[in-house]
Tab-separated table of C-alpha atoms and ligand atoms in Angstrom:
chain	number	residue	atom	x	y	z
Z	1	MET	CA	-19.706	65.311	-127.798
Z	2	SER	CA	-17.185	62.430	-128.111
Z	3	ALA	CA	-17.313	59.638	-125.495
Z	4	PRO	CA	-15.078	60.333	-122.485
Z	5	GLY	CA	-11.885	58.258	-122.449
Z	6	LYS	CA	-9.592	56.603	-119.882
Z	7	HIS	CA	-7.908	59.892	-118.971
Z	8	CYS	CA	-11.218	61.546	-117.941
Z	9	PRO	CA	-12.171	61.858	-114.262
Z	10	ILE	CA	-14.721	59.794	-112.356
Z	11	GLY	CA	-17.726	61.864	-111.228
Z	12	VAL	CA	-18.766	61.170	-107.649
Z	13	PHE	CA	-21.792	62.900	-106.187
Z	14	ASP	CA	-23.641	63.289	-102.952
Z	15	SER	CA	-26.096	65.569	-101.202
Z	16	GLY	CA	-23.239	67.222	-99.305
Z	17	VAL	CA	-20.015	66.321	-97.594
Z	18	GLY	CA	-20.724	62.671	-96.719
Z	19	GLY	CA	-19.799	61.226	-100.113
Z	20	LEU	CA	-16.187	62.083	-99.341
Z	21	THR	CA	-16.084	58.745	-97.476
Z	22	VAL	CA	-16.508	57.150	-100.907
Z	23	VAL	CA	-13.868	59.468	-102.422
Z	24	ARG	CA	-11.458	58.462	-99.671
Z	25	ALA	CA	-11.977	54.772	-100.462
Z	26	LEU	CA	-11.606	55.468	-104.207
Z	27	MET	CA	-8.339	57.368	-103.691
Z	28	GLU	CA	-6.920	54.393	-101.828
Z	29	ARG	CA	-8.234	51.682	-104.151
Z	30	LEU	CA	-7.716	53.539	-107.463
Z	31	PRO	CA	-4.775	55.928	-107.012
Z	32	LEU	CA	-4.382	56.543	-110.769
Z	33	GLU	CA	-7.906	57.892	-111.178
Z	34	SER	CA	-8.816	61.579	-111.208
Z	35	ILE	CA	-12.048	62.517	-109.449
Z	36	VAL	CA	-14.584	65.338	-109.706
Z	37	TYR	CA	-16.697	65.407	-106.556
Z	38	PHE	CA	-20.017	67.200	-106.398
Z	39	GLY	CA	-21.706	67.966	-103.057
Z	40	ASP	CA	-25.051	69.773	-103.053
Z	41	THR	CA	-24.248	71.596	-99.817
Z	42	ALA	CA	-26.878	74.312	-100.334
Z	43	ARG	CA	-29.710	71.744	-100.380
Z	44	VAL	CA	-28.451	69.053	-97.985
Z	45	PRO	CA	-29.927	67.004	-96.276
Z	46	TYR	CA	-31.677	64.843	-98.880
Z	47	GLY	CA	-32.474	62.050	-96.425
Z	48	VAL	CA	-35.705	63.679	-95.268
Z	49	LYS	CA	-36.880	65.004	-98.657
Z	50	SER	CA	-39.481	63.597	-101.044
Z	51	VAL	CA	-38.728	61.278	-103.950
Z	52	ALA	CA	-39.823	63.856	-106.562
Z	53	THR	CA	-37.458	66.487	-105.165
Z	54	ILE	CA	-34.518	64.095	-104.978
Z	55	GLU	CA	-35.127	62.931	-108.573
Z	56	GLN	CA	-35.115	66.523	-109.795
Z	57	TYR	CA	-31.892	67.361	-107.921
Z	58	SER	CA	-30.209	64.169	-109.116
Z	59	ALA	CA	-30.986	64.962	-112.765
Z	60	GLN	CA	-29.420	68.417	-112.401
Z	61	ILE	CA	-26.280	66.957	-110.854
Z	62	VAL	CA	-25.836	64.331	-113.570
Z	63	ASP	CA	-26.193	67.017	-116.253
Z	64	LEU	CA	-23.549	69.138	-114.549
Z	65	LEU	CA	-21.094	66.253	-114.221
Z	66	ARG	CA	-21.592	65.248	-117.839
Z	67	ARG	CA	-20.738	68.793	-118.876
Z	68	ARG	CA	-17.535	68.385	-116.846
Z	69	GLY	CA	-16.579	65.394	-119.018
Z	70	VAL	CA	-16.621	62.564	-116.487
Z	71	LYS	CA	-16.225	58.980	-117.767
Z	72	MET	CA	-18.254	57.283	-115.035
Z	73	LEU	CA	-20.806	58.298	-112.422
Z	74	ILE	CA	-20.749	57.090	-108.851
Z	75	VAL	CA	-23.846	57.768	-106.774
Z	76	ALA	CA	-22.208	58.100	-103.365
Z	77	CYS	CA	-25.398	59.207	-101.621
Z	78	ASN	CA	-27.487	56.287	-100.370
Z	79	THR	CA	-30.632	58.397	-100.446
Z	80	MET	CA	-30.195	59.297	-104.137
Z	81	ALA	CA	-29.288	55.689	-104.942
Z	82	ALA	CA	-32.414	54.528	-103.113
Z	83	VAL	CA	-34.961	56.692	-104.904
Z	84	ALA	CA	-33.395	58.274	-108.002
Z	85	LEU	CA	-31.216	55.618	-109.615
Z	86	SER	CA	-33.457	55.253	-112.660
Z	87	THR	CA	-33.358	59.039	-113.162
Z	88	VAL	CA	-29.554	58.967	-112.893
Z	89	ARG	CA	-29.303	56.101	-115.413
Z	90	ALA	CA	-31.706	57.759	-117.863
Z	91	ARG	CA	-29.819	61.030	-117.658
Z	92	ALA	CA	-26.361	59.415	-117.801
Z	93	ALA	CA	-26.766	58.943	-121.579
Z	94	GLY	CA	-24.784	55.730	-121.676
Z	95	LEU	CA	-22.101	56.606	-119.107
Z	96	PRO	CA	-21.533	53.755	-116.646
Z	97	ALA	CA	-23.282	54.568	-113.367
Z	98	ILE	CA	-22.672	52.628	-110.179
Z	99	ASP	CA	-24.089	53.201	-106.757
Z	100	VAL	CA	-23.539	52.552	-103.092
Z	101	ILE	CA	-26.645	50.396	-102.655
Z	102	GLU	CA	-25.667	47.854	-105.304
Z	103	ALA	CA	-22.208	47.645	-103.734
Z	104	GLY	CA	-23.579	47.324	-100.197
Z	105	ALA	CA	-26.168	44.707	-101.167
Z	106	ARG	CA	-23.553	42.549	-102.899
Z	107	ALA	CA	-21.191	42.752	-99.936
Z	108	ALA	CA	-24.008	41.919	-97.532
Z	109	ILE	CA	-24.886	38.754	-99.429
Z	110	ALA	CA	-21.263	37.727	-99.963
Z	111	GLY	CA	-20.494	37.229	-96.308
Z	112	ALA	CA	-23.823	36.711	-94.536
Z	113	ARG	CA	-23.444	33.519	-92.535
Z	114	ARG	CA	-27.068	33.081	-91.550
Z	115	GLY	CA	-28.559	35.426	-94.148
Z	116	ARG	CA	-29.868	37.799	-91.460
Z	117	ILE	CA	-28.943	41.319	-92.530
Z	118	GLY	CA	-29.547	44.614	-90.743
Z	119	VAL	CA	-29.642	47.855	-92.751
Z	120	ILE	CA	-29.447	51.369	-91.305
Z	121	GLY	CA	-29.892	54.621	-93.251
Z	122	THR	CA	-31.777	57.893	-93.562
Z	123	PRO	CA	-35.604	57.851	-93.358
Z	124	THR	CA	-35.950	58.241	-97.153
Z	125	THR	CA	-33.545	55.372	-97.824
Z	126	ILE	CA	-35.221	53.048	-95.338
Z	127	ASN	CA	-38.771	53.970	-96.404
Z	128	SER	CA	-37.875	53.239	-100.036
Z	129	ASN	CA	-36.997	49.632	-99.123
Z	130	ALA	CA	-34.279	49.843	-101.802
Z	131	TYR	CA	-31.691	47.832	-99.844
Z	132	ALA	CA	-34.143	45.041	-99.086
Z	133	ARG	CA	-35.212	44.867	-102.747
Z	134	ARG	CA	-31.624	44.689	-104.017
Z	135	ILE	CA	-30.601	42.147	-101.402
Z	136	HIS	CA	-33.617	39.975	-102.230
Z	137	ALA	CA	-32.842	40.212	-105.954
Z	138	LEU	CA	-29.457	38.648	-105.165
Z	139	ASP	CA	-30.682	36.181	-102.547
Z	140	SER	CA	-34.386	35.657	-102.151
Z	141	GLY	CA	-33.860	33.742	-98.897
Z	142	ALA	CA	-32.098	36.580	-97.050
Z	143	ARG	CA	-33.893	38.255	-94.135
Z	144	VAL	CA	-33.524	42.043	-93.998
Z	145	TYR	CA	-34.226	44.151	-90.908
Z	146	SER	CA	-34.129	47.908	-91.528
Z	147	GLN	CA	-33.917	50.870	-89.211
Z	148	ALA	CA	-33.870	54.591	-89.986
Z	149	CYS	CA	-31.337	56.519	-87.893
Z	150	PRO	CA	-32.088	60.199	-88.637
Z	151	LEU	CA	-30.007	61.594	-85.783
Z	152	PHE	CA	-26.744	60.031	-86.965
Z	153	VAL	CA	-26.121	62.540	-89.800
Z	154	PRO	CA	-26.186	65.657	-87.565
Z	155	LEU	CA	-24.211	63.865	-84.836
Z	156	VAL	CA	-21.453	62.957	-87.294
Z	157	GLU	CA	-21.390	66.465	-88.760
Z	158	GLU	CA	-21.084	67.796	-85.214
Z	159	GLY	CA	-17.991	65.616	-84.854
Z	160	TRP	CA	-19.520	63.562	-82.033
Z	161	LEU	CA	-18.014	60.339	-83.278
Z	162	ASP	CA	-17.239	58.982	-79.824
Z	163	HIS	CA	-19.655	60.856	-77.609
Z	164	PRO	CA	-22.016	59.475	-74.933
Z	165	VAL	CA	-25.013	61.012	-76.724
Z	166	THR	CA	-24.102	59.214	-79.959
Z	167	ARG	CA	-23.534	55.949	-78.096
Z	168	LEU	CA	-26.943	56.134	-76.398
Z	169	THR	CA	-28.593	57.049	-79.687
Z	170	ALA	CA	-26.949	54.077	-81.403
Z	171	GLN	CA	-28.004	51.707	-78.614
Z	172	GLU	CA	-31.578	52.913	-78.930
Z	173	TYR	CA	-31.722	52.697	-82.741
Z	174	LEU	CA	-29.999	49.334	-82.970
Z	175	ARG	CA	-31.886	47.515	-80.227
Z	176	PRO	CA	-34.679	46.194	-82.520
Z	177	VAL	CA	-32.226	45.185	-85.259
Z	178	LEU	CA	-29.923	43.394	-82.821
Z	179	ALA	CA	-32.912	41.615	-81.286
Z	180	GLU	CA	-33.343	39.930	-84.695
Z	181	ASN	CA	-29.938	38.312	-84.285
Z	182	VAL	CA	-28.459	39.804	-87.474
Z	183	ASP	CA	-25.042	38.618	-88.611
Z	184	SER	CA	-24.274	41.702	-90.751
Z	185	LEU	CA	-25.148	45.377	-90.518
Z	186	VAL	CA	-25.054	47.499	-93.689
Z	187	LEU	CA	-24.004	51.099	-93.019
Z	188	GLY	CA	-26.459	52.502	-95.572
Z	189	CYS	CA	-25.550	56.179	-95.365
Z	190	THR	CA	-22.466	58.155	-96.359
Z	191	HIS	CA	-21.916	59.379	-92.799
Z	192	TYR	CA	-22.001	56.079	-90.954
Z	193	PRO	CA	-18.491	54.781	-91.795
Z	194	LEU	CA	-17.205	57.493	-89.443
Z	195	LEU	CA	-19.140	55.844	-86.626
Z	196	LYS	CA	-17.581	52.423	-87.212
Z	197	PRO	CA	-15.550	52.241	-83.975
Z	198	LEU	CA	-18.573	53.253	-81.861
Z	199	LEU	CA	-20.955	50.951	-83.762
Z	200	ARG	CA	-18.495	48.087	-83.376
Z	201	ASP	CA	-18.744	48.502	-79.584
Z	202	VAL	CA	-22.536	48.683	-79.697
Z	203	VAL	CA	-23.132	45.670	-81.977
Z	204	GLY	CA	-20.299	43.493	-80.623
Z	205	GLU	CA	-17.701	41.416	-82.479
Z	206	GLY	CA	-20.212	38.886	-83.816
Z	207	VAL	CA	-21.854	41.300	-86.287
Z	208	ARG	CA	-20.081	42.181	-89.543
Z	209	LEU	CA	-20.183	45.912	-90.376
Z	210	ILE	CA	-20.544	46.567	-94.099
Z	211	ASP	CA	-18.980	49.828	-95.164
Z	212	SER	CA	-20.537	50.771	-98.489
Z	213	ALA	CA	-17.692	53.223	-99.211
Z	214	LEU	CA	-15.147	50.396	-99.433
Z	215	THR	CA	-17.406	48.079	-101.413
Z	216	THR	CA	-18.271	50.882	-103.856
Z	217	ALA	CA	-14.564	51.433	-104.564
Z	218	GLU	CA	-14.246	47.700	-105.338
Z	219	LEU	CA	-17.257	47.818	-107.645
Z	220	ALA	CA	-15.825	50.896	-109.415
Z	221	ALA	CA	-12.476	49.140	-109.926
Z	222	ALA	CA	-14.197	46.107	-111.460
Z	223	ASN	CA	-16.394	48.292	-113.687
Z	224	LEU	CA	-13.422	50.328	-114.976
Z	225	GLN	CA	-11.656	47.098	-115.936
Z	226	GLU	CA	-14.727	45.672	-117.659
Z	227	THR	CA	-15.425	48.829	-119.632
Z	228	GLY	CA	-11.758	49.421	-120.535
Z	229	LEU	CA	-11.950	52.873	-118.921
Z	230	ALA	CA	-9.276	52.460	-116.210
Z	231	ALA	CA	-6.664	55.256	-116.144
Z	232	THR	CA	-3.211	54.212	-117.316
Z	233	GLY	CA	-1.140	56.574	-115.170
Z	234	GLU	CA	0.095	58.636	-118.127
Z	235	GLU	CA	-1.842	61.748	-117.057
Z	236	PRO	CA	-1.356	63.534	-113.703
Z	237	VAL	CA	-4.032	62.683	-111.129
Z	238	SER	CA	-6.332	65.559	-110.132
Z	239	TYR	CA	-9.056	65.963	-107.515
Z	240	ARG	CA	-11.686	68.677	-107.877
Z	241	TYR	CA	-14.507	69.504	-105.494
Z	242	ILE	CA	-17.652	71.378	-106.492
Z	243	VAL	CA	-20.281	72.562	-103.997
Z	244	THR	CA	-23.397	74.730	-104.103
Z	245	ASP	CA	-23.041	76.667	-100.816
Z	246	VAL	CA	-20.109	78.756	-99.621
Z	247	PRO	CA	-17.304	76.202	-99.223
Z	248	LEU	CA	-16.120	76.976	-95.682
Z	249	ARG	CA	-18.146	74.364	-93.771
Z	250	PHE	CA	-17.573	71.783	-96.516
Z	251	GLN	CA	-13.838	72.350	-96.245
Z	252	THR	CA	-13.719	72.042	-92.453
Z	253	ILE	CA	-15.953	68.983	-92.126
Z	254	GLY	CA	-14.751	67.495	-95.402
Z	255	GLU	CA	-11.206	67.060	-94.167
Z	256	ARG	CA	-12.527	64.819	-91.389
Z	257	PHE	CA	-14.407	62.688	-93.914
Z	258	LEU	CA	-11.552	62.572	-96.388
Z	259	GLY	CA	-8.730	62.105	-93.896
Z	260	ARG	CA	-6.591	64.643	-95.766
Z	261	SER	CA	-6.725	68.280	-96.837
Z	262	LEU	CA	-9.102	69.115	-99.663
Z	263	GLY	CA	-7.315	71.804	-101.618
Z	264	GLU	CA	-9.385	74.095	-103.761
Z	265	VAL	CA	-13.190	73.943	-103.671
Z	266	GLU	CA	-15.303	75.513	-106.413
Z	267	ARG	CA	-18.787	76.875	-105.824
Z	268	VAL	CA	-21.462	76.745	-108.531
Z	269	ASP	CA	-24.919	78.286	-108.722
Z	270	TRP	CA	-27.698	76.393	-110.439
C	330	DGL	N1	-25.764	61.457	-98.172
C	330	DGL	C1	-26.945	61.022	-97.468
C	330	DGL	C2	-27.055	59.500	-97.543
C	330	DGL	O1	-26.099	58.797	-97.762
C	330	DGL	C3	-26.933	61.479	-96.023
C	330	DGL	C4	-27.084	62.982	-95.850
C	330	DGL	C5	-28.415	63.511	-96.339
C	330	DGL	O2	-29.470	63.222	-95.729
C	330	DGL	O3	-28.421	64.202	-97.355
C	330	DGL	O4	-28.127	58.974	-97.403
């Protein structure tokens, strides 16, 4: 198989619909790039599953995307990035692979005034300590305060983005993190960028919210330049979506995440 070139799509993958927040940021930041998105909608959520299971699923997804001829892999799912990045890299067979945690950690360090950083994510992401490890690798003096927020994913999928139940839940989850006087809060889950307006109210103006979707798009742009793989605009741009469950729910919820209509969605069986 020859190495994929500039005209090939970027492969973005997630446990389900949430990674479309990353696709949305990529479409805005890199409008010349084609994208193949994979969402494992039949097996979502990953955020409460074991490391061994997530590694196995991640390997299958990378194999599928490689067969689709992608030139780069973007791990849009924080949970996969937290516990299966080495599996993804090993399976990528030399394709560049970037992930939301690297992007979020870099952005957290870049602007932390007092080096006090809060991180929120799924239980698997938070238990893995992956954000804290990456942040400390960049700045050993940073203080990281983490909090799992398992109810946020279902609340976002329910569309309760500005609902009293979500607000109370956020106040409860964030109380210990805010008590540590953090200056930044990393939104360490695909779903949380949709809660930005509500979280802004809860944390107040003094805390910087770090949206890993936006920072991942920046990291992808830099990587495409460095590797000489950026699209030149000579080929038409295409967006394809692949899921593992019947696409109806993905389509309905996905449009909220993507901020535009999705078009055709393909379903695959393992
Ligand atoms: N995509 C997951 C993440 O970013 C959230 C949904 C899930 O638990 O699978 O951690």
